[in-house]
Short mmCIF file of C-alpha atoms and ligand atoms in Angstrom, two decimals:
data_model
loop_
_atom_site.label_atom_id
_atom_site.label_comp_id
_atom_site.label_asym_id
_atom_site.label_seq_id
_atom_site.Cartn_x
_atom_site.Cartn_y
_atom_site.Cartn_z
CA MET A 276 -21.07 3.26 18.90
CA PHE A 277 -22.07 2.92 15.29
CA PHE A 278 -22.04 6.67 14.77
CA GLY A 279 -18.75 6.91 16.59
CA ASN A 280 -17.24 4.65 13.98
CA ILE A 281 -18.65 6.59 11.11
CA MET A 282 -17.39 9.86 12.50
CA ASN A 283 -13.89 8.49 12.97
CA ASN A 284 -14.06 7.10 9.52
CA LYS A 285 -12.11 9.82 7.78
CA PHE A 286 -8.59 10.02 6.50
CA TYR A 287 -7.12 13.29 5.31
CA ILE A 288 -3.53 13.22 4.04
CA THR A 289 -1.47 16.02 2.50
CA THR A 290 1.81 16.34 0.62
CA PRO A 291 3.88 19.52 0.86
CA ILE A 292 2.90 22.02 -1.79
CA TYR A 293 5.81 22.20 -4.20
CA TYR A 294 7.61 25.38 -5.21
CA ALA A 295 6.52 26.40 -8.69
CA ASN A 296 9.98 27.64 -9.70
CA ALA A 297 11.27 24.42 -11.21
CA LEU A 298 10.06 21.24 -12.89
CA PRO A 299 9.02 18.25 -10.80
CA HIS A 300 11.73 15.73 -9.94
CA ILE A 301 12.05 12.32 -8.36
CA GLY A 302 11.90 13.70 -4.78
CA HIS A 303 8.52 15.32 -5.38
CA ALA A 304 7.31 12.14 -7.06
CA TYR A 305 8.47 10.06 -4.10
CA THR A 306 6.38 11.96 -1.52
CA THR A 307 3.37 12.19 -3.80
CA ILE A 308 3.34 8.50 -4.74
CA ALA A 309 3.63 7.63 -1.04
CA ALA A 310 0.67 9.85 -0.18
CA ASP A 311 -1.31 8.30 -3.02
CA ILE A 312 -0.54 4.78 -1.78
CA ALA A 313 -1.64 5.68 1.74
CA ALA A 314 -4.80 7.37 0.48
CA ARG A 315 -5.74 4.45 -1.77
CA PHE A 316 -5.16 2.03 1.11
CA HIS A 317 -7.43 3.99 3.46
CA LYS A 318 -10.06 4.33 0.77
CA LEU A 319 -10.13 0.56 0.37
CA GLU A 320 -10.62 0.34 4.12
CA GLY A 321 -13.87 2.17 3.58
CA GLU A 322 -12.67 5.45 5.09
CA LYS A 323 -13.79 8.81 3.76
CA THR A 324 -10.47 9.71 2.24
CA PHE A 325 -9.12 13.00 0.98
CA MET A 326 -5.67 13.53 -0.48
CA LEU A 327 -4.38 17.03 -1.08
CA THR A 328 -1.39 18.11 -3.12
CA GLY A 329 -0.55 21.29 -5.01
CA MET A 330 1.76 24.20 -5.62
CA ASP A 331 3.48 26.88 -3.55
CA GLU A 332 3.47 29.79 -5.98
CA HIS A 333 4.47 33.00 -4.20
CA GLY A 334 7.67 34.48 -2.82
CA ALA A 335 11.10 35.78 -3.71
CA LYS A 336 12.35 32.53 -5.17
CA ILE A 337 9.58 32.41 -7.75
CA GLN A 338 9.87 36.11 -8.50
CA GLU A 339 13.63 35.74 -9.15
CA LYS A 340 13.15 32.73 -11.40
CA ALA A 341 10.46 34.48 -13.45
CA GLU A 342 12.78 37.47 -13.94
CA ASP A 343 15.58 35.13 -15.10
CA GLU A 344 13.27 33.54 -17.63
CA GLY A 345 11.79 36.82 -18.83
CA LYS A 346 8.30 35.77 -17.78
CA THR A 347 5.74 37.18 -15.41
CA PRO A 348 5.54 35.19 -12.19
CA GLN A 349 2.01 34.13 -13.10
CA GLU A 350 3.18 32.78 -16.49
CA LEU A 351 5.96 30.87 -14.78
CA VAL A 352 3.74 29.25 -12.13
CA ASP A 353 1.00 28.42 -14.62
CA GLY A 354 3.50 26.52 -16.76
CA VAL A 355 5.18 24.71 -13.87
CA SER A 356 1.86 23.77 -12.25
CA ASP A 357 0.74 22.18 -15.51
CA GLU A 358 3.94 20.13 -15.60
CA PHE A 359 3.29 18.86 -12.08
CA LYS A 360 -0.31 18.02 -12.91
CA ASN A 361 0.77 16.12 -16.02
CA LEU A 362 3.29 14.13 -14.08
CA TRP A 363 0.75 13.24 -11.41
CA SER A 364 -1.62 12.02 -14.05
CA GLU A 365 1.14 9.94 -15.66
CA LEU A 366 2.05 8.46 -12.29
CA ASN A 367 -1.62 7.65 -11.65
CA ILE A 368 -1.89 9.91 -8.60
CA GLU A 369 -5.52 10.10 -7.51
CA TYR A 370 -5.55 13.41 -5.64
CA SER A 371 -8.81 14.84 -4.32
CA ASN A 372 -7.73 18.44 -4.87
CA PHE A 373 -4.78 20.24 -6.41
CA ILE A 374 -4.38 23.50 -4.52
CA ARG A 375 -2.51 26.49 -5.91
CA THR A 376 -1.67 29.38 -3.62
CA THR A 377 -2.50 31.82 -6.42
CA ASN A 378 -6.16 30.68 -6.31
CA GLU A 379 -8.46 33.55 -5.46
CA ASN A 380 -10.17 31.61 -2.70
CA HIS A 381 -6.84 30.77 -1.06
CA LYS A 382 -5.62 34.37 -1.26
CA LYS A 383 -8.81 35.69 0.34
CA ALA A 384 -8.61 33.14 3.14
CA VAL A 385 -4.99 34.09 3.85
CA GLN A 386 -5.98 37.75 4.07
CA LYS A 387 -8.88 36.98 6.42
CA THR A 388 -6.54 34.97 8.62
CA LEU A 389 -4.01 37.79 8.75
CA GLN A 390 -6.71 40.31 9.61
CA HIS A 391 -8.04 38.05 12.35
CA LEU A 392 -4.60 37.70 13.96
CA PHE A 393 -3.88 41.41 13.57
CA ASP A 394 -7.19 42.29 15.25
CA LYS A 395 -6.35 39.90 18.08
CA GLY A 396 -3.04 41.68 18.56
CA VAL A 397 -1.09 38.51 17.82
CA ILE A 398 0.41 40.14 14.72
CA TYR A 399 2.12 43.47 15.33
CA LYS A 400 4.36 45.85 13.40
CA GLY A 401 8.05 45.59 14.21
CA GLU A 402 11.44 45.37 12.64
CA TYR A 403 13.30 42.27 11.76
CA GLU A 404 16.98 41.71 11.33
CA GLY A 405 18.41 38.37 10.42
CA LEU A 406 20.14 36.08 7.94
CA TYR A 407 17.80 35.13 5.14
CA CYS A 408 18.24 32.25 2.67
CA THR A 409 16.03 32.66 -0.40
CA GLY A 410 16.56 28.99 -1.30
CA CYS A 411 14.89 27.95 1.98
CA GLU A 412 12.68 31.05 2.09
CA GLN A 413 13.63 31.11 5.78
CA PHE A 414 15.60 33.11 8.30
CA LEU A 415 18.51 31.03 9.55
CA ASN A 416 20.38 31.03 12.85
CA GLU A 417 24.18 31.35 12.92
CA SER A 418 24.20 27.78 14.22
CA ASP A 419 22.43 26.53 11.06
CA LEU A 420 25.30 27.68 8.83
CA VAL A 421 28.25 25.60 7.68
CA ASP A 422 31.29 27.70 6.71
CA GLY A 423 29.02 30.73 6.67
CA LYS A 424 26.69 29.13 4.09
CA CYS A 425 23.27 27.53 4.12
CA PRO A 426 24.08 23.80 3.99
CA ASP A 427 21.00 22.97 1.90
CA HIS A 428 21.60 25.59 -0.78
CA ASN A 429 25.33 26.11 -0.51
CA ARG A 430 25.01 29.85 -0.60
CA GLU A 431 25.60 32.66 1.86
CA PRO A 432 22.40 34.05 3.35
CA GLU A 433 21.66 37.76 2.96
CA ILE A 434 21.58 40.04 5.95
CA MET A 435 18.09 41.46 6.00
CA LYS A 436 16.92 44.32 8.14
CA GLU A 437 13.54 45.77 7.48
CA GLU A 438 10.20 46.82 8.85
CA SER A 439 8.08 43.75 9.17
CA TYR A 440 4.90 42.47 10.73
CA MET A 441 5.61 39.86 13.36
CA LEU A 442 3.67 36.89 14.71
CA LYS A 443 3.96 36.23 18.44
CA MET A 444 5.51 32.82 18.92
CA GLU A 445 6.99 32.42 22.37
CA GLU A 446 3.69 32.79 24.24
CA ARG A 447 2.58 29.46 22.73
CA GLN A 448 5.89 27.61 23.05
CA GLU A 449 5.13 25.75 26.32
CA GLU A 450 1.73 24.68 25.06
CA LEU A 451 3.31 23.35 21.87
CA ILE A 452 5.89 21.36 23.83
CA GLU A 453 3.08 19.84 25.90
CA LYS A 454 1.05 18.90 22.83
CA ILE A 455 4.06 17.18 21.29
CA LYS A 456 4.93 15.36 24.50
CA SER A 457 1.38 14.15 25.08
CA GLY A 458 1.12 12.89 21.49
CA GLU A 459 -1.83 15.18 20.75
CA PHE A 460 0.41 16.55 18.00
CA GLU A 461 2.42 13.57 16.87
CA ILE A 462 5.77 13.81 15.14
CA TYR A 463 6.80 10.50 13.67
CA PRO A 464 9.29 8.74 13.71
CA GLU A 465 10.23 9.23 17.35
CA ARG A 466 13.75 10.52 16.64
CA TYR A 467 12.30 13.54 14.86
CA LYS A 468 9.97 14.19 17.75
CA ASN A 469 12.99 14.20 20.05
CA GLU A 470 14.91 16.48 17.71
CA ILE A 471 12.07 19.02 17.73
CA LEU A 472 11.59 18.79 21.49
CA SER A 473 15.25 19.45 22.14
CA PHE A 474 15.13 22.40 19.72
CA LEU A 475 12.06 23.83 21.46
CA GLU A 476 13.37 23.21 24.95
CA GLY A 477 16.78 24.65 24.10
CA GLN A 478 15.77 28.19 23.22
CA GLU A 479 13.06 30.78 23.36
CA LEU A 480 11.31 31.07 19.98
CA LYS A 481 11.75 34.45 18.36
CA ASP A 482 8.67 36.13 16.95
CA LEU A 483 8.22 35.29 13.29
CA SER A 484 8.47 37.84 10.55
CA ILE A 485 5.34 37.24 8.47
CA SER A 486 5.63 40.00 5.88
CA ARG A 487 8.07 41.36 3.31
CA LYS A 488 8.43 44.89 2.01
CA ASN A 489 10.48 44.09 -1.08
CA VAL A 490 8.80 41.03 -2.46
CA SER A 491 5.98 42.12 -4.70
CA TRP A 492 4.97 38.58 -5.75
CA GLY A 493 2.85 37.68 -2.78
CA ILE A 494 -0.45 38.28 -1.04
CA THR A 495 -0.74 41.86 0.21
CA LEU A 496 -1.49 42.36 3.88
CA PRO A 497 -5.07 43.55 4.26
CA PHE A 498 -4.01 46.11 6.89
CA ASP A 499 -0.89 47.40 5.09
CA GLU A 500 -0.69 47.29 1.32
CA THR A 501 3.02 48.05 1.27
CA HIS A 502 3.75 44.54 2.59
CA THR A 503 3.23 41.07 1.15
CA THR A 504 2.77 37.90 3.18
CA TYR A 505 5.77 35.73 4.04
CA VAL A 506 5.58 32.72 1.74
CA TRP A 507 5.50 30.00 4.47
CA PHE A 508 2.61 31.73 6.28
CA ASP A 509 0.73 31.75 2.98
CA ALA A 510 1.75 28.19 2.10
CA PHE A 511 0.77 26.48 5.36
CA LEU A 512 -2.80 27.64 5.09
CA ASN A 513 -3.16 25.55 1.92
CA TYR A 514 -3.72 22.56 4.18
CA ILE A 515 -7.10 24.04 5.14
CA THR A 516 -7.97 26.16 2.09
CA GLY A 517 -7.38 23.01 0.01
CA LEU A 518 -10.53 21.69 1.67
CA GLY A 519 -12.47 24.70 0.42
CA TRP A 520 -12.05 26.88 3.53
CA ASP A 521 -12.65 30.58 2.87
CA GLY A 522 -10.97 31.89 6.04
CA ASP A 523 -14.14 32.09 8.14
CA MET A 524 -13.05 31.13 11.69
CA SER A 525 -16.48 29.87 12.60
CA ASN A 526 -16.63 27.57 9.62
CA ILE A 527 -13.62 25.23 9.66
CA PRO A 528 -14.12 22.33 7.21
CA GLU A 529 -15.31 19.08 8.72
CA ARG A 530 -12.37 17.15 7.33
CA TRP A 531 -9.91 19.23 9.31
CA PRO A 532 -7.68 18.33 11.20
CA ALA A 533 -5.47 16.42 8.80
CA ASN A 534 -4.64 12.90 9.87
CA VAL A 535 -1.18 13.10 8.29
CA HIS A 536 1.00 15.82 6.84
CA LEU A 537 3.55 13.85 4.86
CA ILE A 538 6.81 15.78 4.50
CA GLY A 539 10.49 15.30 3.72
CA LYS A 540 12.92 15.84 6.58
CA ASP A 541 14.10 19.13 5.03
CA ILE A 542 10.94 20.95 6.06
CA LEU A 543 10.31 19.43 9.46
CA ARG A 544 11.29 22.35 11.68
CA VAL A 545 8.93 24.83 10.04
CA HIS A 546 6.11 22.29 10.10
CA ALA A 547 6.65 21.51 13.76
CA THR A 548 7.01 25.10 14.97
CA ILE A 549 5.53 27.81 12.72
CA TRP A 550 2.47 25.89 11.54
CA PRO A 551 1.23 24.61 14.92
CA ILE A 552 1.78 28.02 16.51
CA MET A 553 -0.16 29.73 13.70
CA LEU A 554 -3.00 27.29 14.36
CA MET A 555 -2.89 27.77 18.12
CA GLN A 556 -3.00 31.53 17.68
CA LEU A 557 -6.00 31.07 15.40
CA GLY A 558 -7.71 28.65 17.81
CA ILE A 559 -7.82 25.88 15.20
CA ASP A 560 -7.01 22.22 16.02
CA LEU A 561 -3.54 20.97 15.18
CA PRO A 562 -3.01 18.23 12.60
CA LYS A 563 -2.87 14.82 14.20
CA LYS A 564 0.45 13.75 12.79
CA ILE A 565 3.50 14.95 10.92
CA PHE A 566 5.10 11.99 9.19
CA VAL A 567 8.69 12.63 8.18
CA HIS A 568 10.33 10.60 5.43
CA GLY A 569 13.96 10.46 4.38
CA HIS A 570 15.47 11.71 1.16
CA ILE A 571 16.22 9.88 -2.04
CA LEU A 572 19.92 9.86 -2.78
CA SER A 573 21.61 8.77 -5.97
CA GLY A 574 24.77 6.72 -5.59
CA GLY A 575 24.98 7.80 -1.94
CA LYS A 576 24.81 11.53 -2.70
CA LYS A 577 22.20 14.24 -3.01
CA MET A 578 21.24 14.45 -6.69
CA SER A 579 22.78 17.41 -8.45
CA LYS A 580 23.48 18.46 -12.01
CA THR A 581 27.09 19.26 -11.07
CA LEU A 582 27.66 15.73 -9.78
CA GLY A 583 25.88 14.32 -12.83
CA ASN A 584 23.99 11.80 -10.71
CA VAL A 585 20.46 12.96 -11.41
CA ILE A 586 18.01 10.17 -12.18
CA GLY A 587 15.10 11.70 -14.07
CA ILE A 588 11.55 10.78 -13.24
CA ASP A 589 10.75 10.74 -16.99
CA GLU A 590 13.66 8.39 -17.60
CA MET A 591 12.26 6.07 -14.94
CA ARG A 592 8.79 6.17 -16.43
CA GLU A 593 10.09 5.41 -19.91
CA LYS A 594 12.12 2.43 -18.69
CA PHE A 595 9.79 0.97 -16.08
CA GLY A 596 6.31 2.32 -16.82
CA THR A 597 4.01 3.90 -14.25
CA ASP A 598 3.57 0.96 -11.92
CA GLY A 599 7.21 -0.06 -12.28
CA THR A 600 8.29 3.42 -11.19
CA ARG A 601 5.89 3.42 -8.25
CA TYR A 602 7.15 0.01 -7.18
CA LEU A 603 10.86 0.74 -7.57
CA LEU A 604 10.73 4.05 -5.70
CA LEU A 605 8.74 2.79 -2.75
CA SER A 606 10.50 -0.56 -2.40
CA ALA A 607 13.99 0.94 -2.58
CA GLY A 608 14.46 1.25 1.19
CA THR A 609 12.96 2.22 4.54
CA PHE A 610 10.64 5.16 3.96
CA SER A 611 11.60 7.06 7.10
CA ASP A 612 15.34 6.78 6.35
CA ASP A 613 17.35 8.15 3.46
CA VAL A 614 17.16 5.78 0.52
CA ASP A 615 19.92 5.35 -1.99
CA ILE A 616 19.02 4.46 -5.58
CA THR A 617 21.09 3.71 -8.68
CA MET A 618 19.83 2.97 -12.17
CA GLU A 619 21.76 -0.34 -12.24
CA ARG A 620 20.11 -1.60 -9.06
CA MET A 621 16.68 -0.51 -10.23
CA ILE A 622 17.08 -2.33 -13.56
CA GLU A 623 18.13 -5.45 -11.69
CA LYS A 624 15.21 -5.18 -9.29
CA TYR A 625 12.82 -4.55 -12.16
CA ASN A 626 13.99 -7.73 -13.88
CA ASN A 627 13.99 -9.86 -10.73
CA ASP A 628 10.84 -8.70 -9.00
CA LEU A 629 8.61 -7.50 -11.79
CA ALA A 630 9.50 -9.17 -15.09
CA ASN A 631 10.74 -12.54 -13.81
CA GLY A 632 8.96 -12.50 -10.47
CA LEU A 633 5.43 -11.18 -10.77
CA GLY A 634 5.19 -11.15 -14.58
CA ASN A 635 6.26 -14.73 -14.87
CA LEU A 636 3.97 -15.86 -12.09
CA VAL A 637 0.93 -14.23 -13.65
CA SER A 638 1.51 -15.69 -17.08
CA ARG A 639 2.18 -19.18 -15.70
CA VAL A 640 -0.81 -19.25 -13.35
CA VAL A 641 -3.21 -17.87 -15.93
CA LYS A 642 -2.00 -20.31 -18.59
CA LEU A 643 -1.93 -23.37 -16.33
CA SER A 644 -5.35 -22.71 -14.88
CA GLU A 645 -6.93 -22.13 -18.26
CA ASP A 646 -9.38 -24.98 -18.06
CA LEU A 647 -9.28 -25.53 -14.35
CA ASP A 648 -12.54 -25.90 -12.49
CA LEU A 649 -12.11 -23.64 -9.45
CA ASN A 650 -13.66 -24.84 -6.25
CA GLU A 651 -16.42 -22.98 -4.45
CA SER A 652 -14.31 -21.21 -1.83
CA ILE A 653 -11.92 -19.75 -4.38
CA ARG A 654 -14.77 -18.60 -6.51
CA GLU A 655 -16.36 -16.88 -3.54
CA ALA A 656 -13.11 -15.22 -2.64
CA ILE A 657 -12.75 -13.77 -6.11
CA VAL A 658 -16.31 -12.56 -6.11
CA GLU A 659 -16.00 -11.12 -2.57
CA PRO A 660 -12.53 -9.52 -2.36
CA ALA A 661 -13.24 -7.61 0.87
CA ILE A 662 -12.92 -10.84 2.85
CA ILE A 663 -9.59 -11.64 1.25
CA ARG A 664 -8.36 -8.11 1.86
CA GLU A 665 -9.25 -8.32 5.53
CA GLN A 666 -7.30 -11.58 5.89
CA CYS A 667 -4.34 -10.19 3.99
CA LYS A 668 -4.26 -7.10 6.15
CA THR A 669 -3.80 -9.08 9.30
CA ASP A 670 -1.66 -11.91 7.94
CA ILE A 671 0.50 -10.18 5.40
CA LEU A 672 0.55 -6.43 5.88
CA GLY A 673 0.25 -6.30 9.67
CA ASP A 674 0.71 -2.69 10.76
CA THR A 675 3.11 -1.81 7.94
CA MET A 676 0.61 0.46 6.18
CA GLU A 677 -0.27 2.43 9.33
CA LYS A 678 3.43 2.97 9.93
CA MET A 679 4.04 3.74 6.25
CA GLU A 680 6.61 0.96 6.06
CA PHE A 681 5.98 0.55 2.36
CA SER A 682 9.11 -1.40 1.50
CA LYS A 683 8.32 -3.91 4.25
CA ALA A 684 4.73 -4.27 3.03
CA LEU A 685 6.01 -4.90 -0.51
CA GLU A 686 8.60 -7.36 0.75
CA ASN A 687 5.82 -9.33 2.48
CA ILE A 688 3.79 -9.34 -0.73
CA TRP A 689 6.78 -10.46 -2.74
CA ASN A 690 7.29 -13.37 -0.37
CA ILE A 691 4.02 -14.74 -1.73
CA VAL A 692 5.19 -14.12 -5.30
CA ARG A 693 8.47 -15.95 -4.67
CA GLU A 694 6.81 -18.84 -2.82
CA SER A 695 4.27 -19.26 -5.59
CA ASN A 696 6.93 -19.36 -8.27
CA LYS A 697 8.84 -21.90 -6.22
CA LYS A 698 5.72 -23.98 -5.76
CA ILE A 699 5.27 -24.11 -9.54
CA GLU A 700 8.86 -25.21 -10.03
CA ASP A 701 8.65 -27.82 -7.27
CA THR A 702 5.28 -29.37 -8.11
CA LYS A 703 5.43 -29.04 -11.92
CA PRO A 704 1.64 -28.69 -12.38
CA TRP A 705 1.88 -29.34 -16.16
CA GLU A 706 3.01 -32.87 -15.28
CA LEU A 707 0.47 -33.30 -12.47
CA LYS A 708 -2.24 -32.47 -14.95
CA LYS A 709 -1.43 -35.69 -16.79
CA THR A 710 -0.72 -37.90 -13.77
CA ASP A 711 -2.80 -36.70 -10.81
CA GLN A 712 -5.83 -34.52 -11.59
CA ASP A 713 -6.85 -34.07 -7.91
CA LYS A 714 -3.44 -32.87 -6.89
CA PHE A 715 -3.26 -30.64 -9.95
CA GLU A 716 -6.52 -28.96 -8.97
CA ALA A 717 -5.42 -28.53 -5.38
CA VAL A 718 -2.06 -27.01 -6.35
CA MET A 719 -3.53 -24.71 -8.98
CA GLY A 720 -6.42 -23.68 -6.74
CA GLY A 721 -3.90 -22.55 -4.13
CA LEU A 722 -1.86 -20.67 -6.71
CA VAL A 723 -4.90 -18.89 -8.16
CA LEU A 724 -6.01 -17.85 -4.71
CA ASP A 725 -2.56 -16.59 -3.75
CA LEU A 726 -2.27 -14.63 -6.97
CA PHE A 727 -5.66 -13.13 -6.30
CA ARG A 728 -4.42 -12.15 -2.83
CA VAL A 729 -1.39 -10.50 -4.41
CA SER A 730 -3.61 -8.53 -6.79
CA GLN A 731 -5.70 -7.25 -3.88
CA LEU A 732 -2.66 -6.26 -1.87
CA LEU A 733 -1.16 -4.46 -4.83
CA ILE A 734 -4.10 -2.14 -5.50
CA PRO A 735 -2.67 0.87 -3.60
CA PHE A 736 0.87 0.37 -4.89
CA MET A 737 0.38 -0.66 -8.52
CA PRO A 738 -3.25 0.06 -9.36
CA GLU A 739 -3.14 -0.81 -13.07
CA THR A 740 -1.21 -4.03 -12.60
CA ALA A 741 -3.52 -5.10 -9.78
CA GLU A 742 -6.54 -4.50 -11.97
CA LYS A 743 -5.01 -6.45 -14.88
CA ILE A 744 -4.28 -9.47 -12.70
CA LYS A 745 -7.73 -9.38 -11.17
CA LYS A 746 -9.29 -9.14 -14.63
CA SER A 747 -7.33 -12.07 -15.99
CA LEU A 748 -8.49 -14.21 -13.07
CA GLU A 749 -12.02 -12.90 -13.22
CA THR A 750 -12.31 -13.47 -16.95
CA LYS A 751 -11.49 -17.06 -16.35
CA GLU A 752 -14.00 -17.19 -13.55
CA ARG A 753 -16.71 -15.78 -15.78
CA GLU A 754 -15.87 -18.25 -18.54
CA ILE A 755 -16.29 -21.14 -16.14
CA LEU A 756 -19.64 -19.86 -14.96
CA PHE A 757 -20.70 -19.36 -18.55
CA GLU A 758 -19.71 -22.93 -19.43
CA ARG A 759 -21.87 -24.18 -16.58
CA ILE A 760 -24.95 -22.29 -17.71
CA LYS A 761 -24.64 -23.53 -21.29
N1 LIG B 1063 7.07 24.77 -0.78
C1 LIG B 1063 7.71 24.12 0.28
C2 LIG B 1063 6.74 23.29 1.11
C3 LIG B 1063 5.55 24.03 1.65
S1 LIG B 1063 4.44 22.97 2.47
C4 LIG B 1063 3.38 23.99 3.26
C5 LIG B 1063 8.81 23.21 -0.28
N2 LIG B 1063 8.69 22.86 -1.57
S2 LIG B 1063 9.73 21.92 -2.37
O1 LIG B 1063 9.33 22.01 -3.76
O2 LIG B 1063 11.06 22.27 -2.06
O3 LIG B 1063 9.41 20.46 -1.92
C6 LIG B 1063 10.02 19.91 -0.80
C7 LIG B 1063 9.52 18.48 -0.62
O4 LIG B 1063 9.82 17.69 -1.79
C8 LIG B 1063 10.22 17.72 0.49
O5 LIG B 1063 9.69 17.97 1.75
C9 LIG B 1063 9.97 16.30 0.06
O6 LIG B 1063 8.66 15.95 0.36
C10 LIG B 1063 10.17 16.39 -1.44
N3 LIG B 1063 11.58 16.17 -1.80
C11 LIG B 1063 12.41 17.06 -2.42
N4 LIG B 1063 13.62 16.45 -2.64
C12 LIG B 1063 13.59 15.21 -2.14
C13 LIG B 1063 14.45 14.09 -2.20
N5 LIG B 1063 15.65 14.13 -2.74
N6 LIG B 1063 13.99 12.92 -1.68
C14 LIG B 1063 12.71 12.79 -1.18
N7 LIG B 1063 11.88 13.81 -1.14
C15 LIG B 1063 12.34 15.08 -1.41
O7 LIG B 1063 9.69 22.85 0.47
#
């Protein structure tokens, strides 16, 4: 029983690896902050937690961009990867590993995987003809197009016909459908599971073209040097090579399978078809869950330079700081739906919730309790936060963190902030202090404890702020103890 618990005690979460052809933006930050919040939460729960993020650095899209900028692809991806890393450090993202698909270890593992599938006869040489969108780095069906164009990139796909190595897909289709239906391979929320099931039940999957003849910026096939690996085949394997896997089939890392692949809705279909079939063909367990979140919109529309509605992540950080940005992005709306943000609304929310709400509460409670003698139970709580956290989890967070309902979790926390501020206004402790010492101590004791609860709940969301609040309460606690000893 005991060992059972320990063995289940792991949490492995991934973000998509981001294309290294452009600088990081708010959408990338959104997914990555969310993964960080989930990872920090699970870590506090005592689970062996691993969070992976990184860069997708091969393929036509990157090659084209490097040519435009007069750089080698390697120079381009080195620069962009550094920008992402810097942003993650500024946003206080505590990743366990930052994987880059140009890492030697990753490249070797991809080649071993290809060789293994080729030897098994699951990869074979064929010819592929189809409509290819370089923006998506995917073949599209006629039915995906709107007015003959890729709806995500607003450009016409190219007709591509070339010799290509193919991965057998259809032979695993039924098995995949079963695994999704049984929940062994969970796609969450439910509506996305249904969308994928109806896609899979509606047509026979075509074999997947996994190599390119004309894209030199990629991993060469070990059995045919005139081809490079299709970028999604290369990219998906990051989820295991990011754990240090070298491609040895008999030595899959212990942390695999991932508990959650966190992705935006734009890349669901590939994650729910290509990736699980690759794994099934390899005989490796599927990830436990794909969690799909919605997109961030600005003023109701997709952000675009042409529309002039881009909200920069740097602009947010300058205005609201690291924790302010984390809070505003993840409290803006339901994580699994599209979320609309505007600078005006964020400024208003910053003022209401952070400056006047939390900020005001902290300064009032700390000031008013300056020479308050805290009772035993509060002191114990502050010294032993695990107990408080356990209570808070059941009473305040409920199952919001498991379901990644971050805005709901924050709303529940802010109810305490609002109630506490109201309690101060209603009871006027500065007057009680003069008229009724017992009541003053009771009121302030409650407020200190509630603020301490808030600080504990905020650790995953706003780590620096949580630490500052805890410190300001702890300092006071230490001073009191010190007074006693004197
Ligand atoms: N390289 C692929 C993923 C390979 S994973 C094996 C890719 N990269 S990407 O740079 O285009 O990043 C896409 C991801 O960025 C989305 O899935 C989502 O997580 C995030 N976002 C990009 N724009 C977004 C919004 N506007 N809103 C929220 N997140 C979005 O696709």
